[in-house]
Structure formats: structure tokens, C-alpha cells
Amino acid sequence: MAYTGAPMTEAMYYVLLALVNPNHGYSLMNTITEISRGRVEMGPGTLYGVLSRIQKEGLITLSEDDGRRKTYTITADGKEALRNEYNRLVALVDDGIFLKEGDENGKGNSKTETK
């Protein structure tokens, strides 16, 4: 089952980000918490579900299994999917920037709007 290019879940995005450098389960959970600055804390159930899914989609590969720990590595397809998702997220933020800055009529600026 290959990755379709559909928007990623937040969990999938952070797992791929954490796998820019090869990593294993427990360390992945810590890396995800670190790169999200504590906003995302992923438990083992979510992590291993995502790892299984994105491995089947060819976005990561099992690079080492010493019987005690499995180390995963992002594939070239995974890097491309991660970059595409990053670009999609940046475009979403850019499209909504008027909420912070306001449009030409001042609408959308959260600093000037009153309820």
C-alpha cells in the first residue's frame, strides 16, 4: 500500500520529522516531544500504530532490529511526502495570515475586532 499523498495526521507528520535521523521507539517519543516543544506527547500505542502504517506505505524502513530495539529510517519517498506536507501546511498558514494582520478592510485582525 503506497502513500496516496493525502494530508497527514499530526502524529504521522511528527513521526516523519523525528525520523529525519534514524531512531527507535522510546527515543522517537522523546524526540517528538522535543521538536514540538512539549505540545505533542505521543504514547506507545499511537506511535507503533503510525510506524506500522507508514512502513507499509513505504515512507520509512526498518533499518536495524537487534531483537531488543527496532531502528527506523525515513525513505526518499518519506522525505518527499514530509516536504510536501510541510509546504501544504505553510500554504494553509499563509492563506490565513489576514487573521493576524487583517485584510484591506481591517477585517480578520484579531487585535482590532471587537465582539
Coordinates of N, CA, C and O in Angstrom, one line a residue:
M1 N 0.8 -1.2 0.0 CA 0.0 0.0 0.0 C 0.9 1.2 0.0 O 1.6 1.5 1.0
A2 N 0.9 2.0 -1.1 CA 1.7 3.2 -1.2 C 1.0 4.4 -0.7 O -0.2 4.4 -0.6
Y3 N 1.8 5.3 -0.2 CA 1.2 6.6 0.3 C 0.5 7.3 -0.8 O 1.0 7.5 -1.9
T4 N -0.7 7.8 -0.5 CA -1.5 8.5 -1.6 C -1.3 9.9 -1.7 O -1.8 10.6 -2.7
G5 N -0.6 10.5 -0.8 CA -0.3 12.0 -0.8 C -1.4 12.7 -0.1 O -1.4 14.0 -0.1
A6 N -2.3 12.0 0.6 CA -3.4 12.7 1.3 C -2.8 13.5 2.5 O -1.7 13.2 2.9
P7 N -3.5 14.5 3.0 CA -3.0 15.3 4.1 C -2.6 14.3 5.3 O -3.3 13.3 5.5
M8 N -1.5 14.6 5.9 CA -1.1 13.7 7.0 C -1.8 14.0 8.3 O -2.2 15.2 8.6
T9 N -1.9 13.0 9.2 CA -2.3 13.3 10.5 C -1.1 14.0 11.3 O 0.0 13.9 10.8
E10 N -1.4 14.7 12.3 CA -0.4 15.3 13.1 C 0.6 14.3 13.6 O 1.8 14.5 13.6
A11 N 0.1 13.1 14.0 CA 1.0 12.1 14.5 C 2.0 11.6 13.4 O 3.2 11.4 13.7
M12 N 1.5 11.4 12.3 CA 2.3 10.9 11.1 C 3.3 12.0 10.8 O 4.5 11.6 10.6
Y13 N 3.0 13.2 10.8 CA 3.9 14.3 10.4 C 5.0 14.4 11.4 O 6.2 14.4 11.1
Y14 N 4.7 14.3 12.7 CA 5.8 14.4 13.8 C 6.6 13.1 13.8 O 7.9 13.2 14.0
V15 N 6.1 12.0 13.5 CA 6.9 10.7 13.4 C 7.9 10.9 12.3 O 9.1 10.6 12.4
L16 N 7.5 11.3 11.1 CA 8.4 11.5 10.0 C 9.5 12.6 10.3 O 10.6 12.4 10.0
L17 N 9.0 13.7 11.0 CA 10.0 14.7 11.4 C 11.1 14.1 12.3 O 12.3 14.4 12.1
A18 N 10.6 13.3 13.2 CA 11.6 12.7 14.2 C 12.5 11.6 13.6 O 13.5 11.3 14.1
L19 N 12.1 11.2 12.4 CA 12.9 10.2 11.7 C 13.8 10.8 10.6 O 14.4 10.0 9.8
V20 N 14.0 12.0 10.6 CA 15.0 12.6 9.7 C 16.3 12.0 10.0 O 17.2 11.9 9.2
N21 N 16.5 11.7 11.3 CA 17.7 10.9 11.7 C 17.2 9.6 12.2 O 16.2 9.5 12.9
P22 N 17.8 8.4 11.8 CA 17.3 7.1 12.2 C 17.1 7.1 13.8 O 17.9 7.7 14.5
N23 N 16.0 6.4 14.2 CA 15.7 6.5 15.6 C 14.8 5.2 15.9 O 14.3 4.6 15.1
H24 N 14.7 5.0 17.2 CA 13.9 3.8 17.7 C 12.8 4.3 18.6 O 12.8 5.5 19.0
G25 N 11.9 3.5 19.0 CA 10.6 3.8 19.7 C 10.7 4.8 20.8 O 10.1 5.8 20.7
Y26 N 11.4 4.4 21.9 CA 11.4 5.2 23.1 C 12.0 6.6 22.8 O 11.5 7.6 23.2
S27 N 13.1 6.6 22.0 CA 13.8 7.8 21.7 C 12.9 8.7 20.7 O 12.9 9.9 20.8
L28 N 12.1 8.0 19.9 CA 11.2 8.7 19.0 C 10.2 9.5 19.8 O 9.9 10.7 19.5
M29 N 9.6 8.9 20.8 CA 8.7 9.6 21.7 C 9.3 10.8 22.3 O 8.7 11.9 22.3
N30 N 10.5 10.7 22.8 CA 11.2 11.9 23.4 C 11.5 12.9 22.3 O 11.4 14.1 22.6
T31 N 11.9 12.5 21.1 CA 12.3 13.4 20.0 C 11.0 14.2 19.6 O 11.1 15.4 19.4
I32 N 9.9 13.5 19.5 CA 8.7 14.2 19.1 C 8.3 15.3 20.1 O 7.9 16.4 19.8
T33 N 8.4 14.9 21.4 CA 8.1 15.9 22.5 C 9.0 17.1 22.4 O 8.6 18.3 22.5
E34 N 10.3 16.8 22.1 CA 11.3 17.9 22.0 C 11.1 18.8 20.8 O 11.0 20.0 20.9
I35 N 10.8 18.2 19.6 CA 10.7 19.1 18.4 C 9.4 19.8 18.4 O 9.2 20.8 17.7
S36 N 8.4 19.3 19.1 CA 7.1 20.0 19.2 C 7.1 20.9 20.4 O 6.0 21.6 20.7
R37 N 8.2 21.1 21.1 CA 8.4 21.9 22.3 C 7.3 21.6 23.3 O 6.7 22.5 23.9
G38 N 7.1 20.3 23.5 CA 6.2 19.8 24.5 C 4.7 19.8 24.2 O 3.9 19.3 24.9
R39 N 4.4 20.3 23.0 CA 3.0 20.4 22.6 C 2.4 19.0 22.3 O 1.3 18.7 22.5
V40 N 3.2 18.1 21.7 CA 2.8 16.8 21.3 C 3.5 15.7 22.2 O 4.8 15.7 22.2
E41 N 2.8 14.9 22.9 CA 3.4 13.8 23.6 C 2.7 12.6 23.1 O 1.5 12.4 23.3
M42 N 3.4 11.7 22.5 CA 2.9 10.5 21.8 C 3.1 9.3 22.7 O 4.3 9.0 23.0
G43 N 2.1 8.5 22.9 CA 2.2 7.3 23.7 C 2.6 6.2 22.7 O 2.5 6.3 21.5
P44 N 3.0 5.0 23.3 CA 3.4 3.9 22.5 C 2.4 3.4 21.6 O 2.7 3.0 20.4
G45 N 1.1 3.3 22.0 CA 0.0 2.8 21.1 C -0.1 3.6 19.8 O -0.2 3.1 18.7
T46 N -0.1 4.9 20.0 CA -0.2 5.8 18.8 C 1.1 5.7 17.9 O 1.0 5.5 16.7
L47 N 2.2 5.7 18.6 CA 3.5 5.7 17.9 C 3.6 4.4 17.0 O 3.9 4.4 15.8
Y48 N 3.4 3.2 17.7 CA 3.6 2.0 16.9 C 2.5 1.8 15.9 O 2.8 1.2 14.8
G49 N 1.3 2.3 16.1 CA 0.3 2.3 15.0 C 0.7 3.1 13.8 O 0.6 2.6 12.7
V50 N 1.3 4.3 14.1 CA 1.7 5.1 13.0 C 2.9 4.5 12.3 O 3.0 4.5 11.0
L51 N 3.9 4.0 13.1 CA 5.1 3.4 12.5 C 4.7 2.2 11.5 O 5.2 2.1 10.4
S52 N 3.7 1.4 12.0 CA 3.3 0.2 11.2 C 2.7 0.7 9.9 O 3.0 0.2 8.8
R53 N 1.8 1.8 10.0 CA 1.1 2.3 8.8 C 2.1 2.9 7.8 O 2.1 2.6 6.6
I54 N 3.0 3.7 8.3 CA 3.9 4.4 7.3 C 5.0 3.5 6.8 O 5.5 3.8 5.7
Q55 N 5.2 2.5 7.5 CA 6.2 1.5 7.0 C 5.5 0.7 5.8 O 6.2 0.5 4.8
K56 N 4.2 0.4 6.0 CA 3.5 -0.3 4.9 C 3.4 0.6 3.7 O 3.3 0.2 2.5
E57 N 3.3 1.9 3.9 CA 3.2 2.9 2.8 C 4.6 3.3 2.2 O 4.6 4.0 1.2
G58 N 5.6 2.7 2.7 CA 6.9 2.9 2.1 C 7.6 4.2 2.5 O 8.6 4.6 1.8
L59 N 7.1 4.9 3.5 CA 7.7 6.2 3.9 C 8.8 6.0 4.9 O 9.6 6.9 5.0
I60 N 8.9 4.9 5.5 CA 10.0 4.5 6.4 C 10.4 3.1 6.2 O 9.6 2.3 5.6
T61 N 11.6 2.8 6.7 CA 12.0 1.4 6.6 C 12.6 1.0 7.9 O 13.2 1.8 8.7
L62 N 12.6 -0.3 8.2 CA 13.2 -0.8 9.4 C 14.7 -1.0 9.1 O 15.0 -1.8 8.2
S63 N 15.6 -0.2 9.7 CA 17.0 -0.3 9.3 C 17.8 -1.1 10.2 O 18.9 -1.6 9.8
E64 N 17.3 -1.4 11.4 CA 18.0 -2.3 12.3 C 17.1 -2.9 13.3 O 16.2 -2.3 13.8
D65 N 17.3 -4.2 13.6 CA 16.5 -4.9 14.6 C 17.4 -5.8 15.3 O 17.7 -6.9 14.8
D66 N 17.8 -5.4 16.6 CA 18.7 -6.3 17.3 C 18.0 -7.2 18.3 O 18.6 -7.8 19.1
G67 N 16.7 -7.3 18.1 CA 15.9 -8.2 18.9 C 15.4 -7.4 20.2 O 14.4 -7.8 20.8
R68 N 16.0 -6.4 20.5 CA 15.6 -5.6 21.7 C 15.0 -4.2 21.3 O 14.1 -3.7 21.9
R69 N 15.5 -3.7 20.2 CA 15.0 -2.4 19.7 C 15.1 -2.4 18.2 O 16.0 -2.9 17.6
K70 N 14.1 -1.7 17.6 CA 14.0 -1.5 16.2 C 14.3 -0.1 15.8 O 13.7 0.8 16.4
T71 N 15.2 0.1 14.9 CA 15.5 1.4 14.5 C 14.9 1.7 13.1 O 15.1 0.8 12.2
Y72 N 14.2 2.8 12.9 CA 13.6 3.1 11.7 C 14.3 4.3 11.0 O 14.9 5.1 11.7
T73 N 14.2 4.3 9.7 CA 14.8 5.3 8.9 C 13.8 5.8 7.9 O 13.1 5.0 7.3
I74 N 13.7 7.1 7.6 CA 12.8 7.7 6.6 C 13.4 7.4 5.2 O 14.6 7.4 5.0
T75 N 12.5 7.0 4.3 CA 12.9 6.7 2.9 C 12.9 8.0 2.1 O 12.4 9.0 2.5
A76 N 13.4 7.9 0.9 CA 13.3 9.0 -0.1 C 11.9 9.4 -0.3 O 11.6 10.6 -0.3
D77 N 11.0 8.5 -0.4 CA 9.5 8.8 -0.6 C 9.0 9.5 0.7 O 8.2 10.4 0.6
G78 N 9.5 9.0 1.8 CA 9.1 9.6 3.1 C 9.5 11.1 3.2 O 8.8 12.0 3.6
K79 N 10.8 11.3 2.8 CA 11.3 12.7 2.8 C 10.5 13.6 1.8 O 10.2 14.8 2.2
E80 N 10.1 13.1 0.7 CA 9.3 13.8 -0.3 C 8.0 14.1 0.3 O 7.4 15.2 0.2
A81 N 7.3 13.1 0.9 CA 6.0 13.3 1.5 C 6.0 14.3 2.6 O 5.1 15.1 2.7
L82 N 7.1 14.2 3.4 CA 7.2 15.2 4.5 C 7.4 16.6 4.0 O 6.8 17.5 4.5
R83 N 8.2 16.8 3.0 CA 8.4 18.1 2.4 C 7.1 18.7 1.8 O 6.8 19.8 1.9
N84 N 6.4 17.8 1.1 CA 5.1 18.2 0.5 C 4.1 18.6 1.6 O 3.4 19.6 1.4
E85 N 4.1 17.8 2.7 CA 3.2 18.2 3.8 C 3.6 19.5 4.4 O 2.7 20.3 4.7
Y86 N 4.9 19.7 4.6 CA 5.4 21.0 5.2 C 4.9 22.1 4.3 O 4.4 23.1 4.8
N87 N 5.1 22.0 3.0 CA 4.7 23.1 2.0 C 3.2 23.3 2.1 O 2.7 24.4 2.0
R88 N 2.4 22.2 2.2 CA 0.9 22.3 2.4 C 0.6 23.1 3.6 O -0.3 24.0 3.6
L89 N 1.2 22.8 4.7 CA 0.9 23.5 6.0 C 1.3 25.0 5.9 O 0.6 25.8 6.4
V90 N 2.5 25.3 5.3 CA 2.9 26.7 5.2 C 1.8 27.4 4.3 O 1.5 28.6 4.6
A91 N 1.3 26.8 3.2 CA 0.3 27.5 2.4 C -0.9 27.7 3.2 O -1.6 28.8 3.1
L92 N -1.3 26.8 4.1 CA -2.5 27.0 4.9 C -2.3 28.2 5.8 O -3.2 29.0 6.0
V93 N -1.2 28.3 6.4 CA -0.9 29.4 7.3 C -0.9 30.7 6.6 O -1.4 31.7 7.0
D94 N -0.2 30.7 5.4 CA -0.2 31.9 4.5 C -1.6 32.4 4.1 O -1.8 33.6 4.1
D95 N -2.4 31.4 3.8 CA -3.8 31.8 3.4 C -4.6 32.4 4.6 O -5.5 33.2 4.4
G96 N -4.2 32.1 5.8 CA -5.0 32.6 6.9 C -4.2 33.8 7.6 O -4.7 34.2 8.7
I97 N -3.2 34.3 7.1 CA -2.4 35.3 7.7 C -3.2 36.6 8.0 O -2.9 37.3 8.9
F98 N -4.3 36.8 7.2 CA -5.1 38.0 7.4 C -5.7 38.0 8.8 O -6.1 39.0 9.3
L99 N -5.9 36.8 9.4 CA -6.5 36.8 10.7 C -5.6 37.5 11.7 O -6.0 38.0 12.7
K100 N -4.3 37.5 11.5 CA -3.3 38.1 12.4 C -3.2 39.6 12.0 O -3.1 40.5 12.8
E101 N -3.1 39.8 10.6 CA -2.7 41.2 10.1 C -4.0 42.0 9.7 O -3.9 43.2 9.6
G102 N -5.1 41.3 9.4 CA -6.2 42.0 8.9 C -6.2 42.1 7.4 O -5.1 42.2 6.8
D103 N -7.4 42.2 6.7 CA -7.4 42.4 5.3 C -7.4 43.9 5.0 O -7.3 44.7 5.9
E104 N -7.6 44.3 3.8 CA -7.6 45.7 3.4 C -8.7 46.5 4.1 O -8.6 47.7 4.3
N105 N -9.7 45.8 4.6 CA -10.8 46.5 5.3 C -10.7 46.4 6.8 O -11.6 46.8 7.6
G106 N -9.6 45.8 7.2 CA -9.3 45.6 8.7 C -10.0 44.4 9.2 O -10.0 44.2 10.4
K107 N -10.8 43.7 8.4 CA -11.5 42.5 8.9 C -10.5 41.4 9.1 O -9.6 41.2 8.3
G108 N -10.7 40.6 10.1 CA -9.9 39.5 10.4 C -8.7 39.7 11.3 O -8.1 38.8 11.8
N109 N -8.5 41.0 11.6 CA -7.4 41.4 12.5 C -7.9 41.2 13.9 O -8.8 41.9 14.4
S110 N -7.4 40.2 14.6 CA -7.9 39.9 15.9 C -7.6 41.0 16.9 O -8.2 41.1 18.0
K111 N -6.7 41.9 16.6 CA -6.3 42.9 17.5 C -7.3 44.1 17.5 O -7.5 44.8 18.4
T112 N -8.0 44.3 16.3 CA -8.9 45.4 16.1 C -10.3 45.1 16.2 O -11.2 45.9 16.4
E113 N -10.7 43.8 16.1 CA -12.1 43.3 16.1 C -12.6 43.3 17.5 O -11.9 43.0 18.4
T114 N -13.8 43.7 17.7 CA -14.5 43.6 19.0 C -15.7 42.7 18.8 O -16.2 42.5 17.7
K115 N -16.1 42.2 19.9 CA -17.2 41.2 19.8 C -18.5 42.0 20.0 O -18.7 43.0 20.5

